[in-house]
CSV table of C-alpha atoms in Angstrom, one decimal:
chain,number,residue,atom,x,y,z
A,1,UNK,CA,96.7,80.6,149.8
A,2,UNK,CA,95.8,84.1,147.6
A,3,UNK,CA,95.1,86.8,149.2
A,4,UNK,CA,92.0,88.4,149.1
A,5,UNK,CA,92.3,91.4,146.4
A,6,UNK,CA,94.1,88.4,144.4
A,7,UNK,CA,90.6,86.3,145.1
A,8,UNK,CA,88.7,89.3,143.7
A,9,UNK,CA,91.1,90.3,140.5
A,10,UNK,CA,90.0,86.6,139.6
A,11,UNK,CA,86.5,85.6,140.4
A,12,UNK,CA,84.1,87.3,138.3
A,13,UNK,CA,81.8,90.1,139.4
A,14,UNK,CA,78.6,92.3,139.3
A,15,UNK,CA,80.0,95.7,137.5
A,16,UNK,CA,78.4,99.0,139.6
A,17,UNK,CA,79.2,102.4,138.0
A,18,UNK,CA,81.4,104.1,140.9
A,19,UNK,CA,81.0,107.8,141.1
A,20,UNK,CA,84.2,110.3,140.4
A,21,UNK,CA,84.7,113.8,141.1
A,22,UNK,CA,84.4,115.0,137.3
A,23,UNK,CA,87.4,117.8,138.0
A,24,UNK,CA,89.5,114.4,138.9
A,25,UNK,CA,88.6,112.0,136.2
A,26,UNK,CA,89.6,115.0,133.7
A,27,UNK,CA,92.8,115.2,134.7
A,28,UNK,CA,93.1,111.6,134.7
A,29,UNK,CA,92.0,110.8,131.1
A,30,UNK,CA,95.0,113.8,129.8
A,31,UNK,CA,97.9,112.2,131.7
A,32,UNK,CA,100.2,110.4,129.5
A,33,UNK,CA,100.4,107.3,131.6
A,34,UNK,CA,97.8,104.8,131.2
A,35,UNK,CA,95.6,104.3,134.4
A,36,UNK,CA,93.2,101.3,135.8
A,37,UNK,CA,91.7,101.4,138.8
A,38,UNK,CA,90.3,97.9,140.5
A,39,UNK,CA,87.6,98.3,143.4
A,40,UNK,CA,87.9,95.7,147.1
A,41,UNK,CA,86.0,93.4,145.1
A,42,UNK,CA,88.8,93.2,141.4
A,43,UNK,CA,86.3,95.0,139.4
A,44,UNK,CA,87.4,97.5,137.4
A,45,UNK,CA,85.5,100.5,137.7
A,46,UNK,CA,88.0,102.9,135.9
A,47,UNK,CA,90.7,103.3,132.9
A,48,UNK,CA,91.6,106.6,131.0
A,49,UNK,CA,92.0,106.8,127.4
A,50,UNK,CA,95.4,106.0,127.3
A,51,UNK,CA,94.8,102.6,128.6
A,52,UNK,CA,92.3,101.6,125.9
A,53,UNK,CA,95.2,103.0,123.3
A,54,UNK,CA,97.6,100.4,125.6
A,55,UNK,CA,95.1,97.7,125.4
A,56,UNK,CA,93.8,98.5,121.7
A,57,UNK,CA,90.7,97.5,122.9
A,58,UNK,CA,87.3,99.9,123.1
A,59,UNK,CA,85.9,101.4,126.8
A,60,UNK,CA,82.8,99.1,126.8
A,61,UNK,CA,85.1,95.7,126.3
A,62,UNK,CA,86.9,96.4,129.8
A,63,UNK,CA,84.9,98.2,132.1
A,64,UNK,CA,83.4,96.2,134.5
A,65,UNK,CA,85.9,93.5,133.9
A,66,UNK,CA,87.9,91.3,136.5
A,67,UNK,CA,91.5,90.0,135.1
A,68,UNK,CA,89.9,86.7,134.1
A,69,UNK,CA,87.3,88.2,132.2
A,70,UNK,CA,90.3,90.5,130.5
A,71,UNK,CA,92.1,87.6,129.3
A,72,UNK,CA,89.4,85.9,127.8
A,73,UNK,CA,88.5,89.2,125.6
A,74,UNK,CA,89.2,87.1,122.1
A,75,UNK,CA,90.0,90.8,121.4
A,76,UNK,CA,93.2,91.4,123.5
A,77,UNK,CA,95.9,90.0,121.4
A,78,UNK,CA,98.2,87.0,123.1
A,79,UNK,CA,101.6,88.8,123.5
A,80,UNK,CA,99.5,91.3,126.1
A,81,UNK,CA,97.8,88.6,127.6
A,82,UNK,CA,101.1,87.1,128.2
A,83,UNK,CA,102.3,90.0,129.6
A,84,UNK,CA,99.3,90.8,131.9
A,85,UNK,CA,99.5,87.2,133.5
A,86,UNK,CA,103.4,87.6,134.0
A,87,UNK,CA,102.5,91.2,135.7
A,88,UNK,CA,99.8,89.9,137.8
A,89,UNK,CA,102.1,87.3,139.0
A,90,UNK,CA,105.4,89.7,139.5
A,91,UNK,CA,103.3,92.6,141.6
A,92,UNK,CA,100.0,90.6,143.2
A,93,UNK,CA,101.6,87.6,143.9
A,94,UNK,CA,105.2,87.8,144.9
A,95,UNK,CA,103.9,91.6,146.1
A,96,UNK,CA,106.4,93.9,143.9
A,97,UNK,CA,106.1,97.3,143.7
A,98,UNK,CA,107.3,97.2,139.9
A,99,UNK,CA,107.1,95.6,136.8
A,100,UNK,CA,108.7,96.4,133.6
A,101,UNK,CA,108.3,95.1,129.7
A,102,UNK,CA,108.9,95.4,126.1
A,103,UNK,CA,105.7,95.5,124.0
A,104,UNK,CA,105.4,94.2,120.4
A,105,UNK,CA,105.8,97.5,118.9
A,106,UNK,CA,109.7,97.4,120.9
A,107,UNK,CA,108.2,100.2,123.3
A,108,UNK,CA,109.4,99.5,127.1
A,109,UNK,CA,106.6,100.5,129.7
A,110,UNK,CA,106.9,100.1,133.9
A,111,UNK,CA,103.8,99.0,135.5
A,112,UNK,CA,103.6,100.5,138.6
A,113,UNK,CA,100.9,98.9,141.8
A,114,UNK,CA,99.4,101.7,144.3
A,115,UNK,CA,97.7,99.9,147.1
A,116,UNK,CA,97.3,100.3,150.9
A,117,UNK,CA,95.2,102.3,153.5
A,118,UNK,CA,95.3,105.5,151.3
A,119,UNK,CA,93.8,103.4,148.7
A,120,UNK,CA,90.8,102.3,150.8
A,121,UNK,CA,90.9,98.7,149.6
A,122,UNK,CA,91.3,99.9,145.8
A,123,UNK,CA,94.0,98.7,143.2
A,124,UNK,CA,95.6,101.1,141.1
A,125,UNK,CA,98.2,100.4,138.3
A,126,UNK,CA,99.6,102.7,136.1
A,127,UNK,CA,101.2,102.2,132.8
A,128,UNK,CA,104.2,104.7,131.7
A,129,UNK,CA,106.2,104.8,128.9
A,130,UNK,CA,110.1,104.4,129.5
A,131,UNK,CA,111.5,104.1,125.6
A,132,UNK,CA,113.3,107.1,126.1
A,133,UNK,CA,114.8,106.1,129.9
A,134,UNK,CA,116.1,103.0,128.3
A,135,UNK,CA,117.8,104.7,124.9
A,136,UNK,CA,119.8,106.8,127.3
A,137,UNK,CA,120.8,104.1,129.5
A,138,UNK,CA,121.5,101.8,126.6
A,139,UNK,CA,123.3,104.8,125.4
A,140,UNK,CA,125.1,105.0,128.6
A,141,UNK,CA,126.1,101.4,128.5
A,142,UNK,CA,127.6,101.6,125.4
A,143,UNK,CA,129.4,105.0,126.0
A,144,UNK,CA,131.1,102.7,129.3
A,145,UNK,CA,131.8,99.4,127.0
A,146,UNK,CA,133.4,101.5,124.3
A,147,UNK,CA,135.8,103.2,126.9
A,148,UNK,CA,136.8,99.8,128.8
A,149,UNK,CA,137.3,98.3,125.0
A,150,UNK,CA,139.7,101.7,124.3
A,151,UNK,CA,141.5,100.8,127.4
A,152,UNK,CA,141.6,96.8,126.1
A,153,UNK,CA,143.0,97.4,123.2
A,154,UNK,CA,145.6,100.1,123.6
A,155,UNK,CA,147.4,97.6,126.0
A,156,UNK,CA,146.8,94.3,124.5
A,157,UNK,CA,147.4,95.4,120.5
A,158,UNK,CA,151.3,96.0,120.9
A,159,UNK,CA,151.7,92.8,122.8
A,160,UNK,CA,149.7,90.7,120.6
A,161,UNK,CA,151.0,91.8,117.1
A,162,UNK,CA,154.9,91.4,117.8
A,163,UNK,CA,154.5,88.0,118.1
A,164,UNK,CA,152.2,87.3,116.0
A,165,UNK,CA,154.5,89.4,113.3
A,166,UNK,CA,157.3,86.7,114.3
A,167,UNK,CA,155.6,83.7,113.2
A,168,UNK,CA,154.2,84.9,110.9
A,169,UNK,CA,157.9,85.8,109.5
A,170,UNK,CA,159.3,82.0,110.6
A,171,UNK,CA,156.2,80.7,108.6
A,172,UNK,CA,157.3,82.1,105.8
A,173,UNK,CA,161.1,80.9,105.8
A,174,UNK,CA,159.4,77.3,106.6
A,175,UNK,CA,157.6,77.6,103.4
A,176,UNK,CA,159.5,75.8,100.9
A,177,UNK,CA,160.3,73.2,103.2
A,178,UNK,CA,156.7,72.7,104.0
A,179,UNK,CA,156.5,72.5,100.8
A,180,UNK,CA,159.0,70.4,99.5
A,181,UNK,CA,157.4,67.7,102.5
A,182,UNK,CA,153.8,68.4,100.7
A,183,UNK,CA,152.9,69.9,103.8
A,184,UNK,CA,152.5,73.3,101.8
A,185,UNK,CA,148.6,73.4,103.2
A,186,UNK,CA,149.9,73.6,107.1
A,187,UNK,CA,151.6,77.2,106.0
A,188,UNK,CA,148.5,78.3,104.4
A,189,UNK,CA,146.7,78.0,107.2
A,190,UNK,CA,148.6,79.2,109.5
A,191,UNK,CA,149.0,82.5,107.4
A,192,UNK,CA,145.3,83.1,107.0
A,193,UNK,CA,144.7,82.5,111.0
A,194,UNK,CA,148.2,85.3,111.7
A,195,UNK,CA,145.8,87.4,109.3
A,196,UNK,CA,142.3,86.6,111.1
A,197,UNK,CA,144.0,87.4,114.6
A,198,UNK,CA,145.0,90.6,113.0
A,199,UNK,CA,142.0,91.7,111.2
A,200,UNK,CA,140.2,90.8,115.1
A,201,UNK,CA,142.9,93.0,116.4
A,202,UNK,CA,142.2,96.1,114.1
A,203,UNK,CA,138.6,95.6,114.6
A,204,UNK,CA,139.0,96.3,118.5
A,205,UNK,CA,141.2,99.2,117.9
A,206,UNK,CA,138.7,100.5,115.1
A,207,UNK,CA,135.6,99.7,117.6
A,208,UNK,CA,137.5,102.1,120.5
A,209,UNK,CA,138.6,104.6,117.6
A,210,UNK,CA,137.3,104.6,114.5
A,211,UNK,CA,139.6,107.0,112.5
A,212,UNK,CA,138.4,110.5,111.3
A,213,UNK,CA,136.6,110.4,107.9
A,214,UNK,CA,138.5,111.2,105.1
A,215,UNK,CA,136.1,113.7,104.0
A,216,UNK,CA,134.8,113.7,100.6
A,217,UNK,CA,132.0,113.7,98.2
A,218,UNK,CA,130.8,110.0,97.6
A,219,UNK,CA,127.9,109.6,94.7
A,220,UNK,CA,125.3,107.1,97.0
A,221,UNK,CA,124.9,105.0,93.3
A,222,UNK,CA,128.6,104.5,92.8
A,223,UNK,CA,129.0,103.2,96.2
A,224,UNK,CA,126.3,100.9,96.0
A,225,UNK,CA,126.9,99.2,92.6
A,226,UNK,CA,130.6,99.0,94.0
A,227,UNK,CA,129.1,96.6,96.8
A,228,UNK,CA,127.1,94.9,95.3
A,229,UNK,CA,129.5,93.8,92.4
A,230,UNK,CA,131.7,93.3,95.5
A,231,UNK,CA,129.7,91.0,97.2
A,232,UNK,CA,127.3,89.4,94.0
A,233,UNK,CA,129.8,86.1,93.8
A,234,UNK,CA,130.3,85.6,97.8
A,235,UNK,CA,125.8,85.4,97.9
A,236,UNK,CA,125.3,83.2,94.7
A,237,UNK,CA,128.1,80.8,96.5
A,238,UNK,CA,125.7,81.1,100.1
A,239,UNK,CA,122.6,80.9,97.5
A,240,UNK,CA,121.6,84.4,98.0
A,241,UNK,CA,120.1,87.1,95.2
A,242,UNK,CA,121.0,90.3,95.5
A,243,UNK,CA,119.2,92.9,93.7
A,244,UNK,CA,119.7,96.5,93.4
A,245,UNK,CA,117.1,98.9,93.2
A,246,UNK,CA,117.1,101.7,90.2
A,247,UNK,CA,119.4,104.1,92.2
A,248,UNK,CA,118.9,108.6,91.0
A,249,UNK,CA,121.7,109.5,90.1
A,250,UNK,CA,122.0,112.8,91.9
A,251,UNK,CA,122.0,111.6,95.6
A,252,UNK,CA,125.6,112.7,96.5
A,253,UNK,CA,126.8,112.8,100.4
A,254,UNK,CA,129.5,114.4,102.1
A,255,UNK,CA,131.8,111.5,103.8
A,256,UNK,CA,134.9,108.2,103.7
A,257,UNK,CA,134.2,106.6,100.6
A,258,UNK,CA,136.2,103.3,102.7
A,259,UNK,CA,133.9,104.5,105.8
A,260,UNK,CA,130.8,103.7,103.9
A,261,UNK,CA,131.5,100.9,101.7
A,262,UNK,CA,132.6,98.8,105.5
A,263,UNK,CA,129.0,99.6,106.8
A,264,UNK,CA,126.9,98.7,104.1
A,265,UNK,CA,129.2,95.6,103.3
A,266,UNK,CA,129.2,94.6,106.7
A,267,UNK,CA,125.1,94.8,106.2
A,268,UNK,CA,125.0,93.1,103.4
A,269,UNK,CA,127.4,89.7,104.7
A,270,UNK,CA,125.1,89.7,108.0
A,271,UNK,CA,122.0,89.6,105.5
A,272,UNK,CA,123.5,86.4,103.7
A,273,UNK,CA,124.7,85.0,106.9
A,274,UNK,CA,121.1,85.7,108.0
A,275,UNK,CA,119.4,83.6,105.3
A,276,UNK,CA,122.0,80.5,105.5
A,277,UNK,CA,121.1,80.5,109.4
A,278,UNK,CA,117.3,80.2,108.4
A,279,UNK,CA,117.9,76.7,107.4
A,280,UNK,CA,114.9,76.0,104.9
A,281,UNK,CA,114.7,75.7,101.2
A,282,UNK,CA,113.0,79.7,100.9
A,283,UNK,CA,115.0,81.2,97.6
A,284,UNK,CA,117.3,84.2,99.9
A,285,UNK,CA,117.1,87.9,98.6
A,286,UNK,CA,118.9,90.8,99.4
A,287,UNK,CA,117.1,94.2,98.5
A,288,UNK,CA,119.6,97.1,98.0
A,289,UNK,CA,118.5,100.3,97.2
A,290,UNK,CA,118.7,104.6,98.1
A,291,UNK,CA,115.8,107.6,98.3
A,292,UNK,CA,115.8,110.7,99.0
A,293,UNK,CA,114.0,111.7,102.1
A,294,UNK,CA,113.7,115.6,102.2
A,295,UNK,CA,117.6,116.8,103.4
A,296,UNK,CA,118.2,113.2,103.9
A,297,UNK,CA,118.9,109.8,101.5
A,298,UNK,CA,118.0,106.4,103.2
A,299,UNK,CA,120.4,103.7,102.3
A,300,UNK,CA,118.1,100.3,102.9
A,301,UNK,CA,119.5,97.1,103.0
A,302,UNK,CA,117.0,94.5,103.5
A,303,UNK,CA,116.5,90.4,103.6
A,304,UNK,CA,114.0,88.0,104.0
A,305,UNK,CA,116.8,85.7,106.6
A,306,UNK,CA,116.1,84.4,110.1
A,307,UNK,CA,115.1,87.6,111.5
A,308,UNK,CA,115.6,88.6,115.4
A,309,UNK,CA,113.8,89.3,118.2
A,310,UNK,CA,112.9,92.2,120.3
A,311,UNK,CA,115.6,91.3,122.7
A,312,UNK,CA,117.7,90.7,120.0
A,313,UNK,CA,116.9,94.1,119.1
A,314,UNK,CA,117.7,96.2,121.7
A,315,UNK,CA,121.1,95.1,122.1
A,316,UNK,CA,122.2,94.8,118.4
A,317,UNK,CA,124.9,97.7,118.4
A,318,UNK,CA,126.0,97.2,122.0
A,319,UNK,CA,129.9,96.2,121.3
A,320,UNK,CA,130.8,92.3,121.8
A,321,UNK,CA,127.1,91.1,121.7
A,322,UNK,CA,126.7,88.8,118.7
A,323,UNK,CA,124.8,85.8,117.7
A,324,UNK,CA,127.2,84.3,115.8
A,325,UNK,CA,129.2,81.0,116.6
A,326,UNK,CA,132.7,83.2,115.5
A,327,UNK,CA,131.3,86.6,115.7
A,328,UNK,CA,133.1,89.3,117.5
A,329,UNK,CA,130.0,91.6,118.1
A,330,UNK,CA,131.7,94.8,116.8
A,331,UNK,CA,130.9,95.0,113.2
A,332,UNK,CA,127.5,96.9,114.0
A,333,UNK,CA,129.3,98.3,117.0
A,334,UNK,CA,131.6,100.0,114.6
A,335,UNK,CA,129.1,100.6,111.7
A,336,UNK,CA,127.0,102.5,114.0
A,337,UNK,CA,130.0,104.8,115.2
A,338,UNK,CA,131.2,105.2,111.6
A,339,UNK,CA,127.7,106.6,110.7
A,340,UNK,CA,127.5,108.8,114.0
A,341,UNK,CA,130.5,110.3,112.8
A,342,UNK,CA,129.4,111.2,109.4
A,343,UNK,CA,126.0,113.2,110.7
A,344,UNK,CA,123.9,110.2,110.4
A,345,UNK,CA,121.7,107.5,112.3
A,346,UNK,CA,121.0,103.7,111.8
A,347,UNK,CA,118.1,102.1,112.7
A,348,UNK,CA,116.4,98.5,112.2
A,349,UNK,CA,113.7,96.6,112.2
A,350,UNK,CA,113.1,92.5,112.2
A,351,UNK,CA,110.6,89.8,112.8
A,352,UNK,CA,111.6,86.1,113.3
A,353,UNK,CA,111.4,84.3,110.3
A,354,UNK,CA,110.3,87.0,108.1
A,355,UNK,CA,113.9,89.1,107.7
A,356,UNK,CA,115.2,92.2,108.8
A,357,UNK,CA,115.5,95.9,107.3
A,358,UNK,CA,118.6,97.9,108.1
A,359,UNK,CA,118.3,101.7,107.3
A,360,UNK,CA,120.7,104.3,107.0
A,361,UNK,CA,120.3,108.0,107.1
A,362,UNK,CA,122.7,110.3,106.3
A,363,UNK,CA,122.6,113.9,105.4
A,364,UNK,CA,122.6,114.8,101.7
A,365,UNK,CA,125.2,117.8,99.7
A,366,UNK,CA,122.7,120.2,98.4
């Protein structure tokens, strides 16, 4: 059984203009949350301006309008359809008080439902904006990680590494026996996993405390060609192109010259691990390339790979989240510190199946 407002939100009605004090609907339509207002019978008889801009859909195309007739507007696109059926259900249906979601654009928005005696048999939602809420609590989660990770990895690195140090040292005296027994592989691989348990190692004592920049003027072009002529083999071997974009030549910052080239080669070997992962015959390409950007240069590495999603998204730098089979999750952990430390600010954007931009900004040496 629905209830009765849940009746009325569905079965279509006769729209009548409801009066409202003039002084009230004013200060309604300036607020910065968006606002609808549903009558007894789930006809909406009021939304300000900033729930048209939510909707992206003009006044006469709601007004008057029960949900049903909402989602069959051929003008509302499907992703807010989807989430206006998943609201409906969440706060008129199970009867919660809240309801929070990511729109396509990666803004996050709470739906709040005001109903009751005060109400007198009205429905009122209201749409706020909470991208800046969830930055500082994502902020705030990743502030908490990156001190339990210090804590990991001061106690575990010593204890790991002796050991590790040992066989490594045994391995080596077994060599020319292994070798002599044509078993000469077994040593190699047991040297390069010592070395990959190492390099995991540093990683979690770099992610916890990335050392202080060595301070220094680093030319943006010379780091980039460096890169790329680093990395050029490695992405014709996974099928990848990598092209570099015609770079000025006076776009000089102040910063660790190792600092930087980790970050952007890290970017670069997720872009190429990106296009393998896509899985279909599409040519890959890497576009590398710099601008100045007033005070500012923007460092933008992009590719046309799997892309990620919005969820995807909002936890990409959060230390040990990764999508990767072998993945750690701290190489964007720790490129994001690096470039914190240096002045500067990373940000992304993606869509599935189309690729994914990376862009960093750093402050230029006047």
């Amino acid at each position: 059984m629905i209830s009765q407002f849940q009746e009325s939100l569905i079965l279509p009605r006769t729209f009548q203009s409801v009066a409202m004090d003039t002084t009230y609907e004013d200060v309604l339509e300036h607020i910065d949350s968006g606002i609808m207002l549903f009558d007894e019978d789930g006809v909406l008889t009021f939304a300000n301006k900033q729930m048209f801009g939510i909707l992206e859909l003009p006044r006469l195309a709601i007004m008057g309008c029960t949900i049903t007739h909402l989602l069959a507007n051929i003008q509302l696109n499907r992703f807010k359809k989807k989430q206006m059926l998943r609201g409906y259900r969440e706060m008129v249906q199970k009867g919660k008080p809240n309801y929070e979601f990511a729109d396509e654009y990666g803004r996050y928005w709470r739906v709040s439902l005001h109903s009751g005696e005060q109400m007198k048999g009205s429905y009122l939602f209201t749409f706020k904006e909470i991208s800046d809420y969830k930055l500082i609590e994502q902020t705030a989660y990743q502030n908490d990680s990156l001190a339990m990770l210090g804590k990991l990895s001061a106690s575990i690195a010593h204890e790991i590494r002796n050991p590790l140090t040992a066989i490594r040292g045994f391995i080596q005296l077994l060599h020319p026996h292994l070798h002599q027994l044509g078993k000469e592989e077994y040593a190699k691989i047991i040297l390069a996993e010592i070395d990959r348990a190492n390099d995991i190692i540093h990683e979690f004592l770099t992610s916890s405390k990335p050392s202080a920049p060595q301070i220094g003027l680093v030319p943006v072009a010379a780091l980039l060609k460096e890169v790329v002529l680093l990395t050029e083999s490695e992405a014709l071997m996974k099928g990848c192109q990598i092209n570099l974009q015609p770079l000025q030549g006076d776009l000089i910052i102040s910063g660790d010259a190792k600092q930087m080239k980790q970050v952007v080669l890290n970017m670069i070997r997720n872009a190429m691990e990106a296009i393998t992962e896509r899985g279909d015959d599409l040519v890959g390409k890497i576009e590398v390339g710099a601008r100045r950007d007033g005070a500012e240069v923007r460092i933008f590495i992009s590719d046309n790979g799997k892309g990620m999603d919005i969820c995807t998204l909002d936890r990409l730098f959060n230390p040990f989240f990764t999508t990767k089979e072998n993945g750690t999750g701290l190489g964007l952990s720790v490129s994001d510190r690096i470039i914190k430390n240096h002045g500067g600010c990373i940000s992304v954007s993606s869509r599935v199946n189309e690729g994914t931009r990376f862009v960093i900004s750093l402050p230029l040496i006047q």
